[in-house]
XYZ file of C-alpha atoms in Angstrom:
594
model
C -27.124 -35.481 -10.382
C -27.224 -32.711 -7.816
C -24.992 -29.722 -7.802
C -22.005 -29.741 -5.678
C -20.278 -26.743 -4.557
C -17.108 -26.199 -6.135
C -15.240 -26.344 -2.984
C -16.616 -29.875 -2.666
C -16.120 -30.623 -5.885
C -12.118 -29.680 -5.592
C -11.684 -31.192 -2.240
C -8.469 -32.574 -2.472
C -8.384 -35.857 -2.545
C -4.670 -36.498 -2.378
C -1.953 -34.699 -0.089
C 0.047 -32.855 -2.898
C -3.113 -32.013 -4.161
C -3.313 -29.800 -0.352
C -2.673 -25.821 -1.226
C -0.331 -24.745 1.465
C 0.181 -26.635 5.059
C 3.174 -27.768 4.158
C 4.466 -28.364 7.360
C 1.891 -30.961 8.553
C 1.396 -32.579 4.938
C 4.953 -33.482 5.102
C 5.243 -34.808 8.706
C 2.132 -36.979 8.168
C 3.190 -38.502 5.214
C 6.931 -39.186 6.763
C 5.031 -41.133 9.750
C 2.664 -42.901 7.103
C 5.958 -43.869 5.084
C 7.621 -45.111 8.608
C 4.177 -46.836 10.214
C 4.375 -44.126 13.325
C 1.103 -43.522 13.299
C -0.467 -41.408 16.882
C -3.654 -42.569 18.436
C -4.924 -39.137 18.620
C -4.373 -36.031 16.581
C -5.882 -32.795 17.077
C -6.203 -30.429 14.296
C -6.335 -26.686 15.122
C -6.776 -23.053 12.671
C -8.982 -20.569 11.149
C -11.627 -22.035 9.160
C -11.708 -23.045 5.399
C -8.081 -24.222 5.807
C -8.020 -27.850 5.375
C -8.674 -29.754 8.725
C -11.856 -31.873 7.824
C -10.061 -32.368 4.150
C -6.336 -33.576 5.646
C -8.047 -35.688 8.092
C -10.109 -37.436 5.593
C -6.748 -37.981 3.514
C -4.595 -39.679 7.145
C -8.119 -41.470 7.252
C -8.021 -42.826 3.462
C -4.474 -43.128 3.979
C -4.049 -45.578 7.225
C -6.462 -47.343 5.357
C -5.342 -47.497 1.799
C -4.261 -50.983 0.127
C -2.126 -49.848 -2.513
C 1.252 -48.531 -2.953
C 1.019 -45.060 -3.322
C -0.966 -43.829 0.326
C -3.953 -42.669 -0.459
C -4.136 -44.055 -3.948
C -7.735 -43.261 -4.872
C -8.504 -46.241 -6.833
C -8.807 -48.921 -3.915
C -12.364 -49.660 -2.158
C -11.240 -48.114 1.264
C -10.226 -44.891 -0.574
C -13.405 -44.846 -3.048
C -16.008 -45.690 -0.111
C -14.145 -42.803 2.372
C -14.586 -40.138 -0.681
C -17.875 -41.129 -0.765
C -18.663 -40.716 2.949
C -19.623 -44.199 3.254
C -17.166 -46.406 4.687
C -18.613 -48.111 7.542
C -15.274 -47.432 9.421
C -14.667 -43.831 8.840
C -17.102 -42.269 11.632
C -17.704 -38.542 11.663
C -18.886 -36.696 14.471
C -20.522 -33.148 14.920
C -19.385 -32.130 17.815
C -21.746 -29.724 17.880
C -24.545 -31.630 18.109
C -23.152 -34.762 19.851
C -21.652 -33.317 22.616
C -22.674 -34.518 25.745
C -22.146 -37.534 28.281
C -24.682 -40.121 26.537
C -23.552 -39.539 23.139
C -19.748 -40.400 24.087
C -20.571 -43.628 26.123
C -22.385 -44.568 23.223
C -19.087 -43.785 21.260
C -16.927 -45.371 23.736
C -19.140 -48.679 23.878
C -18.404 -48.802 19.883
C -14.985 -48.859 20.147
C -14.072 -51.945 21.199
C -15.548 -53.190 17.861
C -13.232 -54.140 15.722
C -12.983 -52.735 12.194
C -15.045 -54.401 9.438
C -13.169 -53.962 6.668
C -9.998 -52.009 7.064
C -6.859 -51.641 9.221
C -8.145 -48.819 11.449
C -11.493 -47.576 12.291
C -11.145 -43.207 12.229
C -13.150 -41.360 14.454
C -13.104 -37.451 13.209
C -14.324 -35.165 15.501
C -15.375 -32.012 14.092
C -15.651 -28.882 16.303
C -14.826 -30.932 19.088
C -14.704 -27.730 21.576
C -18.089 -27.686 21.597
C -18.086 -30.848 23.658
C -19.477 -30.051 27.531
C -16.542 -31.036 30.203
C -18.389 -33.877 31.083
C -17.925 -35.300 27.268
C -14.513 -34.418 27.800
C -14.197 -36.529 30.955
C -15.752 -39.302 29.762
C -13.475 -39.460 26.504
C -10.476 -38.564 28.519
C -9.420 -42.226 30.008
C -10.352 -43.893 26.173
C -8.551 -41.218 24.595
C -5.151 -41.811 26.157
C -5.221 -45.691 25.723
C -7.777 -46.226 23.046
C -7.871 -50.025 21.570
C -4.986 -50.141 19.052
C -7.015 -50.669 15.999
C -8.731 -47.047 16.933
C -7.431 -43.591 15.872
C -9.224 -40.520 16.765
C -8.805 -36.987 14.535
C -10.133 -33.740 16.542
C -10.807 -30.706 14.263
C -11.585 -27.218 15.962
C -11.034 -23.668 15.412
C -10.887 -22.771 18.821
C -7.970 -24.624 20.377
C -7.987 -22.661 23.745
C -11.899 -24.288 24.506
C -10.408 -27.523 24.889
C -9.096 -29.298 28.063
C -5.104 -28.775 28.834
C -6.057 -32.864 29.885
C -7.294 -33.371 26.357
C -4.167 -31.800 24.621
C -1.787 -33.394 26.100
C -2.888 -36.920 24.782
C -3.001 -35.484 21.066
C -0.381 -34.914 18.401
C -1.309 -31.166 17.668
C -0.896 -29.672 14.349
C -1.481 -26.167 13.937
C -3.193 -24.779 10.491
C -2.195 -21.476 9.867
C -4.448 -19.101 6.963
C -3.377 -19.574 3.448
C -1.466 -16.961 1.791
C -2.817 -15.122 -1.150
C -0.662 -16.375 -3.784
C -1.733 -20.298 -2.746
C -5.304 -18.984 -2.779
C -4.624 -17.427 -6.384
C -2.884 -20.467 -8.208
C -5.126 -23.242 -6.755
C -8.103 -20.851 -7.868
C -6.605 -20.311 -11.450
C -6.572 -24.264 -11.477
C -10.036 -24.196 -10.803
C -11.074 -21.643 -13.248
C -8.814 -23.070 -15.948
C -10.845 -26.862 -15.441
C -14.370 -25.100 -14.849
C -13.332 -22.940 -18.311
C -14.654 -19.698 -16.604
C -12.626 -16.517 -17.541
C -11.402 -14.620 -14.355
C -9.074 -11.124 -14.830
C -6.085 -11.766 -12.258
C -6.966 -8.900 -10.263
C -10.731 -10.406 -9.311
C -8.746 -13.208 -8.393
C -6.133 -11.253 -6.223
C -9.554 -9.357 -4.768
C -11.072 -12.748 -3.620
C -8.258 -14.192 -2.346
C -7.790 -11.062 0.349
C -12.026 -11.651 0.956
C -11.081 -15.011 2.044
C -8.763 -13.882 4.229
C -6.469 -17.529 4.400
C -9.294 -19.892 3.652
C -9.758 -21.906 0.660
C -13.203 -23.040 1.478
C -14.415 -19.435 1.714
C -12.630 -18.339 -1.789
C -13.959 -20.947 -3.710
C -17.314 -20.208 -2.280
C -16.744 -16.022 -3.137
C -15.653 -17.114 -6.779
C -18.660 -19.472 -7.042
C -20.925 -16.710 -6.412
C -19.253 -13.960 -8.553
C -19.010 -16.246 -11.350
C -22.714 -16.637 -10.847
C -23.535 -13.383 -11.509
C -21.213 -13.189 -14.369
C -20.304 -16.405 -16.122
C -18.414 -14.732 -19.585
C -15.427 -12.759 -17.843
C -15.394 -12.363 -14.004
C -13.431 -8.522 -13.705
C -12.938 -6.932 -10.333
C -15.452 -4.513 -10.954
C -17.921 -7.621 -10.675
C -16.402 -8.376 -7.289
C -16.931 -4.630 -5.944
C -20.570 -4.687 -6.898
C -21.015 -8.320 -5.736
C -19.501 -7.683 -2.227
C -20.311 -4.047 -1.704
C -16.495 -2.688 -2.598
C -15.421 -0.236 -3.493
C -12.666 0.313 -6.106
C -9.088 1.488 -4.506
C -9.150 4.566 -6.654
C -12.206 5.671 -4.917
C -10.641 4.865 -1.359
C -7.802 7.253 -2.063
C -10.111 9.798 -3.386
C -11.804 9.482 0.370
C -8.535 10.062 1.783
C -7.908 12.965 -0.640
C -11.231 14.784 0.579
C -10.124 13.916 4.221
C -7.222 15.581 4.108
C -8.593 19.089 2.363
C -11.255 18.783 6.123
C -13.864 19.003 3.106
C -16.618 17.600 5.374
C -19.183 18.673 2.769
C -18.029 16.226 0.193
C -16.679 13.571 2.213
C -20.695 13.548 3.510
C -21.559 13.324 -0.043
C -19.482 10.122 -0.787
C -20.434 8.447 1.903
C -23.907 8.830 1.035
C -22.951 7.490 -2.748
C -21.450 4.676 -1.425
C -24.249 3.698 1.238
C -26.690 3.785 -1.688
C -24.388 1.308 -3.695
C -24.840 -0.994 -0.623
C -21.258 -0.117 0.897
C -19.507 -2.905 3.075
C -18.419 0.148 5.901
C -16.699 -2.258 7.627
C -14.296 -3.780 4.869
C -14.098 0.062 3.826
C -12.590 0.672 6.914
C -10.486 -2.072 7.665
C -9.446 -1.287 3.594
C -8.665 2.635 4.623
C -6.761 0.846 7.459
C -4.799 -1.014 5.442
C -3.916 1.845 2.830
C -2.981 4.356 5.296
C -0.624 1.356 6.959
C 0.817 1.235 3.503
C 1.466 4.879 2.997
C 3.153 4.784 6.607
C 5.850 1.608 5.643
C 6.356 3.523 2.030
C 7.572 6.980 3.896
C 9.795 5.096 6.438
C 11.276 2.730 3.219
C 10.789 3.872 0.098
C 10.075 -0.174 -0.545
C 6.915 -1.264 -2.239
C 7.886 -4.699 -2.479
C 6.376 -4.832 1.107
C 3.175 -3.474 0.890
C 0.333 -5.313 1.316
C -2.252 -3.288 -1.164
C -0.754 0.074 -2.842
C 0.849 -0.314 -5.999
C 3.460 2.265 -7.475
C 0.655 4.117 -9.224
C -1.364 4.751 -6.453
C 1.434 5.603 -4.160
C 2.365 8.165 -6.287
C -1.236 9.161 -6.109
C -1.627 9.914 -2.264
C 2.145 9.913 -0.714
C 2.954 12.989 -1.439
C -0.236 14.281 0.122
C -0.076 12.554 3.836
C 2.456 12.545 6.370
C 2.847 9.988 8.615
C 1.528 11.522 11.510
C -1.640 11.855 9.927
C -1.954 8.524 9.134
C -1.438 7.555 12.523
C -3.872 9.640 13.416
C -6.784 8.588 10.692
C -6.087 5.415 11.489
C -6.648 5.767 15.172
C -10.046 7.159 14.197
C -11.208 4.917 12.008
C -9.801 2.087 14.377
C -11.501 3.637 17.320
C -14.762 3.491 15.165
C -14.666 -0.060 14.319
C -14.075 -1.688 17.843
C -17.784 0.056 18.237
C -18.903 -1.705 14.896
C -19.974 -4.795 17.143
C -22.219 -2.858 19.266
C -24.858 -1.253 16.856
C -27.316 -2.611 14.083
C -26.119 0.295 12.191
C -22.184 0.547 11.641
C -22.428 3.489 9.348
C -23.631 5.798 12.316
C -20.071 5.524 13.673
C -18.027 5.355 10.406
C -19.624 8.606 9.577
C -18.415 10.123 12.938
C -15.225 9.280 12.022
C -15.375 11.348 9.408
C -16.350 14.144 11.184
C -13.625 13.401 13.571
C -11.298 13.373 10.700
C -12.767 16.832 9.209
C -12.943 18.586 12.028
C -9.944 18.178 13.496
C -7.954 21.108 14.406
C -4.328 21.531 14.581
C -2.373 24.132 16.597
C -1.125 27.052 14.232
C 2.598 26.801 14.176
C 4.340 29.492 13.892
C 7.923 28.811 11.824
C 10.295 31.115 12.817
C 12.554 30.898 8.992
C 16.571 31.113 9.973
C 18.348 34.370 8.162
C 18.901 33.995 4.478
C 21.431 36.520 3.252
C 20.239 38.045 -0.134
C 22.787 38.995 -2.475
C 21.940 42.337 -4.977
C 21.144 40.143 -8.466
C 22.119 41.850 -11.786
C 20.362 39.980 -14.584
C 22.747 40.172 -17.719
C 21.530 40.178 -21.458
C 23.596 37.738 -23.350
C 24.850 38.959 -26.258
C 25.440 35.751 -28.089
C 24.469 35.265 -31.472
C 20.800 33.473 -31.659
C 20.749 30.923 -34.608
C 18.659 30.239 -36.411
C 17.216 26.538 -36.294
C 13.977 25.384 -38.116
C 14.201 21.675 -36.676
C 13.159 22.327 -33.350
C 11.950 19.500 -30.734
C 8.157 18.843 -31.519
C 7.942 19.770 -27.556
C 8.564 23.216 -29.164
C 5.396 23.855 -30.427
C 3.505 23.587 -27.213
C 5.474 25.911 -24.967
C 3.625 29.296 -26.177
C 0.571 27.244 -24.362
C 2.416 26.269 -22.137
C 3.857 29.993 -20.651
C 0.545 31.354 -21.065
C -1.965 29.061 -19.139
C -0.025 27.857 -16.292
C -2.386 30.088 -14.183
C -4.963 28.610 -15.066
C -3.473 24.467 -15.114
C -2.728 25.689 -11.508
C -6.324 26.358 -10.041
C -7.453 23.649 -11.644
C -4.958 20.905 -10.341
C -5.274 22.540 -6.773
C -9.043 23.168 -6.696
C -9.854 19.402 -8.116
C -7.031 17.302 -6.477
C -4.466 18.448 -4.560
C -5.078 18.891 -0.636
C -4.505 22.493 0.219
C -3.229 23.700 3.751
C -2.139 27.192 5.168
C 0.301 27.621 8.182
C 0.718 30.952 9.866
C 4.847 32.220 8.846
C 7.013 34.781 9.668
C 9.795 34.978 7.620
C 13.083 37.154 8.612
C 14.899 38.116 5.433
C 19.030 40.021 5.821
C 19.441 42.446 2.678
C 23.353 42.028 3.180
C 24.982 41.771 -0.095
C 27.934 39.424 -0.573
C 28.584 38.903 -4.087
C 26.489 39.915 -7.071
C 24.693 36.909 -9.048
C 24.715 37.103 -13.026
C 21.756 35.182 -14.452
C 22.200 34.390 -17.948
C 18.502 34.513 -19.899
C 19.808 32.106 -22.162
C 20.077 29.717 -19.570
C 16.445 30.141 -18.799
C 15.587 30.444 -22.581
C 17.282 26.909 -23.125
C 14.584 25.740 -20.118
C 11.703 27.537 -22.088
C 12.727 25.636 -25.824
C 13.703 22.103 -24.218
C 10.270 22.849 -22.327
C 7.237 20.035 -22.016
C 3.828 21.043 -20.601
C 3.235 17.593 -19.354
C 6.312 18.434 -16.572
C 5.029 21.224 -15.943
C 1.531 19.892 -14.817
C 3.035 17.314 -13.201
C 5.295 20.086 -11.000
C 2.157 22.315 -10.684
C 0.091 19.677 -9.031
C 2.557 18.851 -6.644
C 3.493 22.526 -6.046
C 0.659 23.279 -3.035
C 2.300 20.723 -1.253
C 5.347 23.115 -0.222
C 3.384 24.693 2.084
C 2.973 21.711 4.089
C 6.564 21.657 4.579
C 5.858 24.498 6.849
C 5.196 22.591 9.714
C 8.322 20.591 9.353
C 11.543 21.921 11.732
C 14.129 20.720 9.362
C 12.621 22.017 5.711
C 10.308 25.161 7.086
C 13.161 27.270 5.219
C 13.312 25.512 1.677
C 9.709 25.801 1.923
C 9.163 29.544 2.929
C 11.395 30.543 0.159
C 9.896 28.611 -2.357
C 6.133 28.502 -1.412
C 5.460 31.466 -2.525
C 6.988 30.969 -6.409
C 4.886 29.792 -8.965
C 6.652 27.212 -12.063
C 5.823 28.507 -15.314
C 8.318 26.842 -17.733
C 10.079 22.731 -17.068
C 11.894 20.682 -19.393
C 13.563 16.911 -18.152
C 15.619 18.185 -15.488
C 14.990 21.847 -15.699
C 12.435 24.123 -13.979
C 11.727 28.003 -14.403
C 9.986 29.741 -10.855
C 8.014 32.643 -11.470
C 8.201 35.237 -8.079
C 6.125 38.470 -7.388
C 8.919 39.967 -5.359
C 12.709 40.202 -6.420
C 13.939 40.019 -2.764
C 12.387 36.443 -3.389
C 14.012 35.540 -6.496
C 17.486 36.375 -5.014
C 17.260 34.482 -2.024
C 16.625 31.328 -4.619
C 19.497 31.901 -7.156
C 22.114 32.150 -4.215
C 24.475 30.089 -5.005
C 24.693 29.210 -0.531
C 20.930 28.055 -0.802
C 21.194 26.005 -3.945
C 22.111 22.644 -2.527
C 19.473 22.831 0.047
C 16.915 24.042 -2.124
C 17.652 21.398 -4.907
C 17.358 18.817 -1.955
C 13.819 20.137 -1.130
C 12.508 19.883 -4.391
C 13.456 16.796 -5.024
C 12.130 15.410 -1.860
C 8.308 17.088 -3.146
C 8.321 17.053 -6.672
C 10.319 12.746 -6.542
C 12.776 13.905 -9.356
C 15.806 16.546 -9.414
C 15.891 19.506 -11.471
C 18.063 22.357 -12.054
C 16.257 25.535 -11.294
C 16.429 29.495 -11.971
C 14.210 31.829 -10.241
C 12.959 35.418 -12.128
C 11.170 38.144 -11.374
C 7.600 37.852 -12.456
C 8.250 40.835 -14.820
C 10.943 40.040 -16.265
C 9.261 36.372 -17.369
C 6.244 38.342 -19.079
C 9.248 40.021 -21.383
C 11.717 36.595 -21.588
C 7.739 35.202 -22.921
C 7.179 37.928 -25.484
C 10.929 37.490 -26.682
C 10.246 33.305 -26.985
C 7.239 34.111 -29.114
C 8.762 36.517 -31.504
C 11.837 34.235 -31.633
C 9.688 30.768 -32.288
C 7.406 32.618 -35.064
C 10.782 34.277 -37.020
C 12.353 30.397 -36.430
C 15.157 32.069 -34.709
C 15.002 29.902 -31.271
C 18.514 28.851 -30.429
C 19.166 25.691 -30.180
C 18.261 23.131 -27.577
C 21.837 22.266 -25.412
C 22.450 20.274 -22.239
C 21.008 22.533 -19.381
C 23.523 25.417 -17.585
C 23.364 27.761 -14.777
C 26.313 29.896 -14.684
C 25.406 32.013 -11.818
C 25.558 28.143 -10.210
C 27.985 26.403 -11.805
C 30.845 28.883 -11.747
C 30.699 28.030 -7.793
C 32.613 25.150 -5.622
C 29.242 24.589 -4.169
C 30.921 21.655 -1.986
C 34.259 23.529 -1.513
C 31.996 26.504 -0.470
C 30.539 24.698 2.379
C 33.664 23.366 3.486
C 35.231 26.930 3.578
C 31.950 27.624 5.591
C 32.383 25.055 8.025
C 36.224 25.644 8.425
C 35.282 29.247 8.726
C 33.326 28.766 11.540
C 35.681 25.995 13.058
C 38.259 29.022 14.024
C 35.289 31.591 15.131
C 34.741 28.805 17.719
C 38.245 27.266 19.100
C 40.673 29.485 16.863
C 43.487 29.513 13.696
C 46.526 27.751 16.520
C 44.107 24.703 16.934
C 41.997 24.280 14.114
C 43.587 22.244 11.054
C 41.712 22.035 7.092
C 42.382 18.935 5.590
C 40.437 17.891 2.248
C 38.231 14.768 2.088
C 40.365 11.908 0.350
């Protein structure tokens, strides 16, 4: 017997059988149930979506002698599966589509049927019929005999005659989603006995883009070329993909303006015989993703990053530059069309990307008043505690590498950018700030160096925040620190300068500062800035103290120099402050928030 295609194979052959279409499936099979069957139906939608398949099932089931319409088991139904019922008539459009081939139609018609109730005409691709076809089918169409029903199939409803339309029942097909795709496929695979991972699946479902005909045809071939266990890797190399890790690496080397190595990938990926149009319609659609996840924070409506991969390239792009790749790399692809070639353009693109230049801004940073800081020694007693968190024994590592966990992170992955500042700094002292080093010393025992990387890779990003009106003074205070010690919920920031450090532990700038970080780094910690210095000797004292087993014990995390503050009661005083510079004490009333 000869092979059959599986989408030929796993035509359905009854209308639950149908993946998606609801809407038409059930309106048939009401006028079925109720005899209201139309003379003329025209079928429109994308292809691959059922219109040759749904109008062999109204064929079988006009036509069907037993109780359940179409039943499958009597002769009409068993001869129009086959293709050979002598009433069933279909008609390439495409080929039969001028004046003599539908007189020669029209003269059959009057024929009765031979066998069944109806005699079907189906009409595939009927817009490619000339308007003389048209005209000639036009007066039949609208009163054909009443043993004749015609079924018009086309993908371009807009070719047709208004004329034509207007004597059909039209049902519109709309592309299948993904998840109908998916379970009829796993249906498949589960009869055929191949094994398919769920993301290879997923992956030829969005190649099919809404038609079932053209997934079942992708999975046929990728099972071809691996019939034990069909992963999404086989996909990729099938179809020229690309994995989405290496897409987001792209972006990644876009956004440092590395042209050098974004030249060098390209060329990789044009050697692995690169699809550069799905890759950019795919860059499309990530970037589009990053854009909805910035203005949401919901990835339950994202059409292709998961959470692991937004947390790979959020925090890296802003949405303007998304916009603005993807006006590039749309820009590129409307040109696609016009050259043998489509690389010549994608790769223009990415010059386009790399060499774009934005206007130095210049942030003009709002006074910060700097308080005189006074570190104090605490004098309470250290004891002495031998069961220390295992975390513990990594945090002499930990305070002595960061430099070097830092250059790494930046140089390898994270995007780096530099903005021309000026930064205004008032040395008015309010109020003296007490730091206690044992509140930092808790931080540097409750400490865990996989934090800390994680802070230190996001750290370059602060800069960034430059550019931004509304953060540019969170970020000019803190760009410049370096972390060197983080626990869950605690961070230590290392600063050259002490005029730095004291602008961070003001009590005033805490709230906003706290605010910032957690906007870059996605979690909130409590932090303490300290002189550069002054860390070097806190380190030395953490070593001697961990190898005599004197480290004090690990406690919930304190800042007195914060915490003995009203921080919302201060801003309130602030605000009430300013209330009577502006309209005076006879009109201006404090009342606490209820």
């Amino acid at each position: 017997m000869a092979y059959k295609a599986l989408y030929r194979v796993y035509r359905p052959q009854t209308f639950d059988d149908v993946t998606g279409q609801e809407h038409i499936v059930t309106t048939l099979k009401h006028a079925i149930e109720e005899n209201k069957i139309a003379h003329a139906y025209l079928f429109c939608g994308p292809r691959g979506t059922g219109k040759t398949t749904i109008a062999k099932l109204l064929a079988k089931a006009v036509n069907c002698t037993g109780e359940n319409k179409p039943c499958n088991e009597c002769v009409n139904c068993k001869q129009i599966t086959e293709g050979i019922h002598p009433d069933v008539i279909e008609i390439d459009a495409a080929s039969n589509n001028g004046v003599d081939e539908v007189r020669d139609l029209i003269d059959k018609i009057n024929y009765a049927p031979t066998q069944s109730k109806y005699k079907v005409y189906i009409i595939d691709e009927v817009h490619m019929m000339t308007p003389g076809a048209f005209n000639a089918l036009l007066k039949t169409l609208e009163e054909p005999p009443a043993h004749v029903i015609f079924i018009m199939a086309t993908t371009e409803a807009h070719k047709i005659l208004p004329t034509i339309i207007s004597r059909c029942q039209r049902f519109d097909f709309t592309k299948l989603s993904n998840e109908d795709i998916v379970k009829r496929m796993k249906v498949i695979v589960e009869k055929e006995n191949f094994i398919c991972d769920d993301d290879a699946l997923q992956l030829i479902a969005k190649l099919a883009d809404g038609g079932m005909r053209d997934a079942l045809s992708i999975l046929e071939q990728c099972v071809a070329y691996n019939d034990k266990h069909l992963t999404i890797e086989d996909v990729n190399t099938v179809y020229g993909l690309i994995s989405i890790e290496k897409k987001i690496d792209l972006l990644k080397v876009l956004l440092t303006r590395n042209m050098k190595k974004a030249l060098q990938l390209l060329d990789q990926m044009k050697t692995n015989g690169i699809d550069i149009k799905r890759l950019t319609l795919d860059l499309v659609d990530i970037l589009k993703d990053i854009i909805i996840y910035r203005n949401t924070n919901d990835e339950s409506i994202l059409f292709v990053l998961s959470k692991n991969y937004l947390d790979s390239i959020v925090p890296y792009i802003s949405c303007e530059e998304a916009f603005s790749m993807i006006d590039i790399l749309m820009d590129a692809s409307e040109k696609y069309a016009k050259v043998i070639n489509p690389s010549i353009y994608f790769e223009l693109a990415i010059l386009k990307i790399c060499n774009q230049v934005k206007e130095e801004k210049v942030i003009e940073v709002e006074k910060v008043k700097i308080p005189k800081q006074i570190i104090v020694e605490t004098n309470d007693h250290v004891q002495e505690n031998k069961d220390v968190v295992d975390d513990i024994k990594s945090n002499e590592q930990v305070v002595e590498s960061h430099d070097e966990i830092v250059k790494e992170n930046v140089d390898d992955e994270v995007p780096t950018f530099e903005f021309e500042q000026t930064q205004e700094v008032e040395t008015d002292v309010d109020d003296d700030i007490h730091v206690d080093n044992a509140d930092i010393m808790n931080i540097l025992v409750q400490a865990q160096r996989s934090i800390l990387e994680n802070i230190q890779q996001r750290w370059p990003i602060i800069k960034r925040y430059l550019a931004n009106l509304n953060m540019a003074k969170s970020a000019s205070m803190l760009c410049d620190g370096t972390p060197v010690a983080a626990c869950p919920g605690g961070l230590v920031i290392s600063f050259e300068h002490q005029p730095a450090v004291n602008a961070v532990n003001y009590y005033k700038n805490y709230k906003q500062l706290s605010a910032f970080l957690k906007e870059v780094l996605g979690d909130e910690y409590r932090f303490v800035a300290i002189q550069s210095d002054a860390f070097v000797e806190m380190r030395k004292q953490f070593i001697l103290l961990k190898r005599q087993g004197k480290l004090p014990e690990p406690h919930e995390l304190t800042l007195k120099h914060i915490d003995s503050h009203d921080l919302d009661h201060e801003d309130m005083s602030e605000a009430y402050s300013y209330a009577i510079e502006l309209f005076g004490s006879d009109i201006t009333e404090y009342k606490e928030k209820k």
